[in-house]
């Protein structure tokens, strides 16, 4: 959380550079157990996610993707060694809150243009989630997706935010690799509250497939319903 905001979350004492401690336990069918533990022999390299902010959104540059990074044959000769750091203080415990999962996918209800020329995508209702893109275009073309719950007077998405986030609010950017095929992407580190999406930079020549190229995923927490509302009449 490094996005400057009115609540000063970006200066909170629990906010620091990310560190990782990994323990992978592999249990084989014959009962043998292997443990893969992170240490100073691990390597790293910059990836395609240039920005991820739970409120601001994400920037993903597909030109920097390393598709084979999880395979044994990955060429990591130019990767750097990781640096050992002290982790957060206190006892390491498992996450107690319920995870977020995709529970529903929605297709666009209506697609129009704003007065400024942006594409405005309307979905059936307000939810928490994100938009998945499937698009083809030239290398370096950037598709910008901004999320909001209502429209402004010009027909665009109302992008005002009450947190005064200095690095943007609920906006994703997808930079195409220009592979010649359809490139698919969805944010991995954030979700947004919205019903309307404003899209800029959509590559030309793909208008006939625009509806099929957008999908919204809804992601509430995985808590089971604890009750229901009952309406009584007298």
Short mmCIF file of N, CA, C and O in Angstrom, two decimals, residues 5 23 27 70 79 86 128 132 139 146-147 161 176 185 224-225:
data_model
loop_
_atom_site.label_atom_id
_atom_site.label_comp_id
_atom_site.label_asym_id
_atom_site.label_seq_id
_atom_site.Cartn_x
_atom_site.Cartn_y
_atom_site.Cartn_z
N UNK A 5 -2.63 8.69 0.20
CA UNK A 5 -4.06 8.85 0.39
C UNK A 5 -4.34 9.69 1.63
O UNK A 5 -3.44 9.97 2.44
N UNK A 23 7.81 -22.24 2.07
CA UNK A 23 8.00 -23.64 2.44
C UNK A 23 7.00 -24.47 1.66
O UNK A 23 5.79 -24.34 1.85
N UNK A 27 4.28 -34.31 -0.68
CA UNK A 27 4.06 -35.67 -0.19
C UNK A 27 3.77 -36.57 -1.38
O UNK A 27 2.79 -36.35 -2.12
N UNK A 70 8.41 -20.91 -14.41
CA UNK A 70 8.13 -21.97 -13.44
C UNK A 70 8.57 -23.35 -13.95
O UNK A 70 8.27 -24.35 -13.30
N UNK A 79 19.58 -13.95 -14.08
CA UNK A 79 18.79 -13.56 -12.92
C UNK A 79 19.72 -13.24 -11.75
O UNK A 79 20.83 -13.75 -11.65
N UNK A 86 15.60 -9.69 7.29
CA UNK A 86 14.81 -10.04 8.47
C UNK A 86 13.33 -9.88 8.13
O UNK A 86 12.92 -8.88 7.53
N UNK A 128 -18.25 -6.31 -6.50
CA UNK A 128 -16.80 -6.25 -6.32
C UNK A 128 -16.17 -7.27 -7.26
O UNK A 128 -16.57 -8.43 -7.28
N UNK A 132 -11.80 -8.96 -17.19
CA UNK A 132 -10.80 -9.72 -17.92
C UNK A 132 -10.80 -9.25 -19.38
O UNK A 132 -11.86 -9.04 -19.97
N UNK A 139 2.58 -4.23 -30.54
CA UNK A 139 3.45 -4.18 -29.38
C UNK A 139 3.47 -2.77 -28.79
O UNK A 139 3.64 -1.78 -29.51
N UNK A 146 -10.75 1.85 -16.43
CA UNK A 146 -11.09 2.56 -15.20
C UNK A 146 -12.48 2.14 -14.75
O UNK A 146 -13.41 2.02 -15.56
N UNK A 147 -12.61 1.92 -13.44
CA UNK A 147 -13.85 1.35 -12.88
C UNK A 147 -14.58 2.38 -12.02
O UNK A 147 -13.96 3.14 -11.29
N UNK A 161 -12.48 10.05 -6.30
CA UNK A 161 -12.31 9.11 -5.19
C UNK A 161 -12.17 9.89 -3.90
O UNK A 161 -11.43 10.87 -3.82
N UNK A 176 0.28 -4.36 -24.40
CA UNK A 176 0.30 -5.54 -25.25
C UNK A 176 1.72 -5.90 -25.69
O UNK A 176 2.57 -5.04 -25.90
N UNK A 185 -5.63 -11.10 -20.29
CA UNK A 185 -5.10 -10.65 -19.00
C UNK A 185 -6.22 -10.26 -18.07
O UNK A 185 -7.28 -9.78 -18.49
N UNK A 224 -19.75 -18.57 4.28
CA UNK A 224 -21.07 -19.14 4.05
C UNK A 224 -22.15 -18.20 4.59
O UNK A 224 -21.94 -17.52 5.58
N UNK A 225 -23.33 -18.17 3.94
CA UNK A 225 -24.41 -17.31 4.47
C UNK A 225 -24.75 -17.69 5.90
O UNK A 225 -24.87 -18.86 6.25
#
